Amino acid sequence: MHAISPRQLDVFVAIATTGSVRAASERLFLSQPAASMALAEMERQLGAPLFARERGRLSLNDRGRELLPLARELIERHAEFARRAQGTPTEVAGEIGIGASNTVGNYLVGELLGDFAAAHPGVSLRLGVANTARIAQGVLDHDYDVGCVEGPVTHPSLEARPWRDDRLVVCARPDHPLAAKKRLRREDFAGERWVLRERGSATRALSERALAELPEGTTVLELDQSEAIKQAVIAGLGIACLPEVAIGDAVQAGRLAVLPTPFLDLRRSLTVLLHRQRYRGAVLEAFLASL
């Protein structure tokens, strides 16, 4: 019978999260040799390695990926047992890893995390920001406990819950010829120069659906951040579809103009992603309740 200790599980999960023994030891306030020994002993007891070792960085192998969600569940159940044994089941503590797509992570992070952080000061928050495709993959790989993304994600291992509504708007410099028109029509966009998000972004996917309803134009630039696209439009490089929450300051300052396009459906839902095999302990349930 394997006698895997809670400390070994902590080390395993920390290394899986950070990618190195050094970073894991710092997170757990252990010496690096102690963390290395804990992992080595765990792998010895299991009779197989849990990580592939390449150029000083550790990445989970197939066995490690299979065991990671179970290890996290055991850690959370152990913490839950301790809380209840001490008679303080409402004092939620621990860590939660949250992946947010760019619009959420850059413009809605307060709405996403504010209430939860205020209500549960004992929980450590780890936030990663990337495009929707990368966040979805991060939830699948158990890099994140939960994801919040801008676009529809369909995968049999993921549960998607609606969070809130959002929409894109078409924007241009205030001195752009289209901004001077009182009423725009689809044909007015013929030959326009567009600045777009990178592929894999939900903003890009919705932009492409909108552009398919307009006369052909030219993609002059692809960027991986809405803020960078905003600056490109302000510089006169083209026009763009951007999240409404991302451009409010620039519109108010007179640096961007919103082009009215009632003939385009630019609405979307922001979605919370959960792995169906992920144990939903007290920390995760408290976070979901805060939304």
Tab-separated table of N, CA and C in Angstrom, residues 203-278:
chain	number	residue	atom	x	y	z
A	203	THR	N	-12.750	37.119	-29.674
A	203	THR	CA	-13.009	38.401	-30.341
A	203	THR	C	-12.758	38.270	-31.837
A	204	ARG	N	-11.705	37.557	-32.216
A	204	ARG	CA	-11.410	37.340	-33.631
A	204	ARG	C	-12.536	36.557	-34.300
A	205	ALA	N	-13.010	35.508	-33.643
A	205	ALA	CA	-14.058	34.676	-34.236
A	205	ALA	C	-15.331	35.480	-34.490
A	206	LEU	N	-15.727	36.302	-33.513
A	206	LEU	CA	-16.932	37.108	-33.693
A	206	LEU	C	-16.700	38.194	-34.733
A	207	SER	N	-15.506	38.771	-34.763
A	207	SER	CA	-15.187	39.783	-35.775
A	207	SER	C	-15.288	39.193	-37.174
A	208	GLU	N	-14.781	37.985	-37.353
A	208	GLU	CA	-14.822	37.357	-38.673
A	208	GLU	C	-16.252	37.086	-39.122
A	209	ARG	N	-17.111	36.687	-38.162
A	209	ARG	CA	-18.518	36.479	-38.523
A	209	ARG	C	-19.156	37.785	-38.971
A	210	ALA	N	-18.794	38.885	-38.305
A	210	ALA	CA	-19.343	40.187	-38.685
A	210	ALA	C	-18.812	40.623	-40.044
A	211	LEU	N	-17.506	40.444	-40.260
A	211	LEU	CA	-16.912	40.862	-41.527
A	211	LEU	C	-17.460	40.065	-42.705
A	212	ALA	N	-17.908	38.844	-42.450
A	212	ALA	CA	-18.477	38.027	-43.518
A	212	ALA	C	-19.771	38.638	-44.048
A	213	GLU	N	-20.407	39.511	-43.258
A	213	GLU	CA	-21.647	40.167	-43.679
A	213	GLU	C	-21.381	41.510	-44.347
A	214	LEU	N	-20.113	41.897	-44.467
A	214	LEU	CA	-19.751	43.182	-45.061
A	214	LEU	C	-18.999	42.965	-46.367
A	215	PRO	N	-18.935	43.979	-47.217
A	215	PRO	CA	-18.118	43.868	-48.425
A	215	PRO	C	-16.663	43.592	-48.064
A	216	GLU	N	-15.942	43.039	-49.000
A	216	GLU	CA	-14.569	42.620	-48.736
A	216	GLU	C	-13.689	43.814	-48.360
A	217	GLY	N	-12.865	43.590	-47.359
A	217	GLY	CA	-11.890	44.584	-46.945
A	217	GLY	C	-10.513	43.943	-46.876
A	218	THR	N	-9.603	44.602	-46.162
A	218	THR	CA	-8.229	44.116	-46.057
A	218	THR	C	-7.827	44.030	-44.593
A	219	THR	N	-7.250	42.921	-44.217
A	219	THR	CA	-6.676	42.796	-42.870
A	219	THR	C	-5.246	43.313	-42.923
A	220	VAL	N	-4.998	44.421	-42.248
A	220	VAL	CA	-3.674	45.043	-42.325
A	220	VAL	C	-2.780	44.666	-41.150
A	221	LEU	N	-3.393	44.158	-40.065
A	221	LEU	CA	-2.598	43.882	-38.879
A	221	LEU	C	-3.356	42.908	-37.987
A	222	GLU	N	-2.634	41.973	-37.363
A	222	GLU	CA	-3.198	41.068	-36.371
A	222	GLU	C	-2.401	41.225	-35.085
A	223	LEU	N	-3.098	41.439	-33.972
A	223	LEU	CA	-2.443	41.660	-32.688
A	223	LEU	C	-3.110	40.790	-31.631
A	224	ASP	N	-2.376	40.488	-30.556
A	224	ASP	CA	-2.904	39.559	-29.556
A	224	ASP	C	-3.446	40.241	-28.316
A	225	GLN	N	-3.619	41.553	-28.357
A	225	GLN	CA	-4.181	42.278	-27.222
A	225	GLN	C	-5.129	43.357	-27.717
A	226	SER	N	-6.292	43.461	-27.062
A	226	SER	CA	-7.245	44.512	-27.442
A	226	SER	C	-6.641	45.898	-27.264
A	227	GLU	N	-5.829	46.065	-26.226
A	227	GLU	CA	-5.227	47.373	-25.978
A	227	GLU	C	-4.306	47.770	-27.125
A	228	ALA	N	-3.564	46.807	-27.662
A	228	ALA	CA	-2.683	47.091	-28.785
A	228	ALA	C	-3.495	47.456	-30.031
A	229	ILE	N	-4.605	46.769	-30.248
A	229	ILE	CA	-5.467	47.088	-31.386
A	229	ILE	C	-6.043	48.489	-31.227
A	230	LYS	N	-6.451	48.829	-30.018
A	230	LYS	CA	-6.996	50.164	-29.752
A	230	LYS	C	-5.977	51.231	-30.142
A	231	GLN	N	-4.737	51.035	-29.756
A	231	GLN	CA	-3.699	52.014	-30.076
A	231	GLN	C	-3.435	52.066	-31.580
A	232	ALA	N	-3.540	50.918	-32.259
A	232	ALA	CA	-3.344	50.897	-33.705
A	232	ALA	C	-4.447	51.677	-34.416
A	233	VAL	N	-5.684	51.539	-33.932
A	233	VAL	CA	-6.789	52.293	-34.530
A	233	VAL	C	-6.619	53.784	-34.257
A	234	ILE	N	-6.234	54.136	-33.052
A	234	ILE	CA	-5.991	55.547	-32.715
A	234	ILE	C	-4.905	56.124	-33.615
A	235	ALA	N	-3.913	55.286	-33.975
A	235	ALA	CA	-2.820	55.741	-34.837
A	235	ALA	C	-3.226	55.821	-36.306
A	236	GLY	N	-4.446	55.381	-36.623
A	236	GLY	CA	-4.933	55.503	-37.991
A	236	GLY	C	-4.582	54.335	-38.894
A	237	LEU	N	-4.226	53.188	-38.313
A	237	LEU	CA	-3.838	52.049	-39.136
A	237	LEU	C	-5.032	51.313	-39.726
A	238	GLY	N	-6.218	51.527	-39.176
A	238	GLY	CA	-7.396	50.863	-39.689
A	238	GLY	C	-8.545	50.984	-38.713
A	239	ILE	N	-9.598	50.187	-38.937
A	239	ILE	CA	-10.731	50.135	-38.024
A	239	ILE	C	-10.767	48.747	-37.397
A	240	ALA	N	-11.573	48.581	-36.360
A	240	ALA	CA	-11.542	47.308	-35.637
A	240	ALA	C	-12.855	47.036	-34.945
A	241	CYS	N	-13.093	45.743	-34.653
A	241	CYS	CA	-14.142	45.319	-33.731
A	241	CYS	C	-13.480	45.075	-32.384
A	242	LEU	N	-13.925	45.784	-31.363
A	242	LEU	CA	-13.333	45.646	-30.043
A	242	LEU	C	-14.421	45.537	-28.981
A	243	PRO	N	-14.128	44.907	-27.850
A	243	PRO	CA	-15.110	44.873	-26.766
A	243	PRO	C	-15.476	46.276	-26.306
A	244	GLU	N	-16.743	46.500	-26.095
A	244	GLU	CA	-17.201	47.820	-25.663
A	244	GLU	C	-16.523	48.246	-24.367
A	245	VAL	N	-16.281	47.289	-23.451
A	245	VAL	CA	-15.660	47.633	-22.169
A	245	VAL	C	-14.217	48.079	-22.337
A	246	ALA	N	-13.603	47.761	-23.492
A	246	ALA	CA	-12.189	48.068	-23.683
A	246	ALA	C	-11.938	49.471	-24.215
A	247	ILE	N	-12.962	50.120	-24.756
A	247	ILE	CA	-12.704	51.390	-25.439
A	247	ILE	C	-13.411	52.583	-24.795
A	248	GLY	N	-14.111	52.375	-23.692
A	248	GLY	CA	-14.863	53.466	-23.077
A	248	GLY	C	-14.012	54.675	-22.766
A	249	ASP	N	-12.796	54.445	-22.246
A	249	ASP	CA	-11.937	55.575	-21.895
A	249	ASP	C	-11.501	56.347	-23.130
A	250	ALA	N	-11.172	55.632	-24.212
A	250	ALA	CA	-10.717	56.301	-25.432
A	250	ALA	C	-11.851	57.063	-26.108
A	251	VAL	N	-13.055	56.524	-26.060
A	251	VAL	CA	-14.209	57.234	-26.633
A	251	VAL	C	-14.491	58.501	-25.832
A	252	GLN	N	-14.461	58.387	-24.515
A	252	GLN	CA	-14.716	59.536	-23.661
A	252	GLN	C	-13.669	60.633	-23.864
A	253	ALA	N	-12.443	60.222	-24.142
A	253	ALA	CA	-11.363	61.191	-24.353
A	253	ALA	C	-11.342	61.740	-25.776
A	254	GLY	N	-12.226	61.268	-26.634
A	254	GLY	CA	-12.277	61.763	-27.998
A	254	GLY	C	-11.211	61.188	-28.908
A	255	ARG	N	-10.634	60.039	-28.522
A	255	ARG	CA	-9.579	59.440	-29.336
A	255	ARG	C	-10.112	58.335	-30.243
A	256	LEU	N	-11.297	57.830	-29.931
A	256	LEU	CA	-11.953	56.828	-30.759
A	256	LEU	C	-13.418	57.197	-30.933
A	257	ALA	N	-13.987	56.727	-32.027
A	257	ALA	CA	-15.423	56.901	-32.272
A	257	ALA	C	-16.032	55.536	-32.536
A	258	VAL	N	-17.216	55.318	-31.983
A	258	VAL	CA	-17.947	54.084	-32.240
A	258	VAL	C	-18.784	54.272	-33.495
A	259	LEU	N	-18.645	53.334	-34.438
A	259	LEU	CA	-19.415	53.397	-35.677
A	259	LEU	C	-20.707	52.598	-35.489
A	260	PRO	N	-21.870	53.231	-35.625
A	260	PRO	CA	-23.136	52.505	-35.427
A	260	PRO	C	-23.360	51.471	-36.530
A	261	THR	N	-23.511	50.211	-36.111
A	261	THR	CA	-23.702	49.119	-37.075
A	261	THR	C	-24.859	48.235	-36.615
A	262	PRO	N	-26.089	48.760	-36.639
A	262	PRO	CA	-27.234	47.963	-36.182
A	262	PRO	C	-27.486	46.735	-37.050
A	263	PHE	N	-26.894	46.680	-38.212
A	263	PHE	CA	-27.069	45.543	-39.114
A	263	PHE	C	-26.117	44.394	-38.779
A	264	LEU	N	-25.263	44.560	-37.773
A	264	LEU	CA	-24.355	43.502	-37.343
A	264	LEU	C	-24.728	43.044	-35.937
A	265	ASP	N	-24.729	41.746	-35.716
A	265	ASP	CA	-24.978	41.199	-34.383
A	265	ASP	C	-23.626	40.938	-33.725
A	266	LEU	N	-23.248	41.819	-32.809
A	266	LEU	CA	-21.949	41.730	-32.157
A	266	LEU	C	-22.084	41.368	-30.671
A	267	ARG	N	-23.209	40.773	-30.319
A	267	ARG	CA	-23.418	40.364	-28.931
A	267	ARG	C	-22.766	39.004	-28.682
A	268	ARG	N	-22.400	38.775	-27.435
A	268	ARG	CA	-21.843	37.493	-27.046
A	268	ARG	C	-22.036	37.288	-25.546
A	269	SER	N	-21.837	36.073	-25.100
A	269	SER	CA	-21.928	35.758	-23.676
A	269	SER	C	-20.545	35.380	-23.155
A	270	LEU	N	-20.206	35.890	-21.998
A	270	LEU	CA	-18.994	35.464	-21.310
A	270	LEU	C	-19.325	34.204	-20.522
A	271	THR	N	-18.391	33.262	-20.525
A	271	THR	CA	-18.683	31.911	-20.041
A	271	THR	C	-17.655	31.457	-19.007
A	272	VAL	N	-18.126	30.748	-18.009
A	272	VAL	CA	-17.259	30.120	-17.014
A	272	VAL	C	-17.065	28.656	-17.413
A	273	LEU	N	-15.806	28.231	-17.460
A	273	LEU	CA	-15.466	26.871	-17.851
A	273	LEU	C	-14.989	26.066	-16.640
A	274	LEU	N	-15.491	24.840	-16.528
A	274	LEU	CA	-15.095	23.930	-15.453
A	274	LEU	C	-14.797	22.562	-16.051
A	275	HIS	N	-13.756	21.921	-15.545
A	275	HIS	CA	-13.483	20.546	-15.976
A	275	HIS	C	-14.469	19.624	-15.265
A	276	ARG	N	-15.088	18.742	-16.006
A	276	ARG	CA	-16.116	17.870	-15.423
A	276	ARG	C	-15.541	16.916	-14.375
A	277	GLN	N	-14.242	16.624	-14.456
A	277	GLN	CA	-13.631	15.723	-13.481
A	277	GLN	C	-13.014	16.468	-12.302
A	278	ARG	N	-13.079	17.789	-12.325
A	278	ARG	CA	-12.463	18.578	-11.257
A	278	ARG	C	-13.307	18.496	-9.992
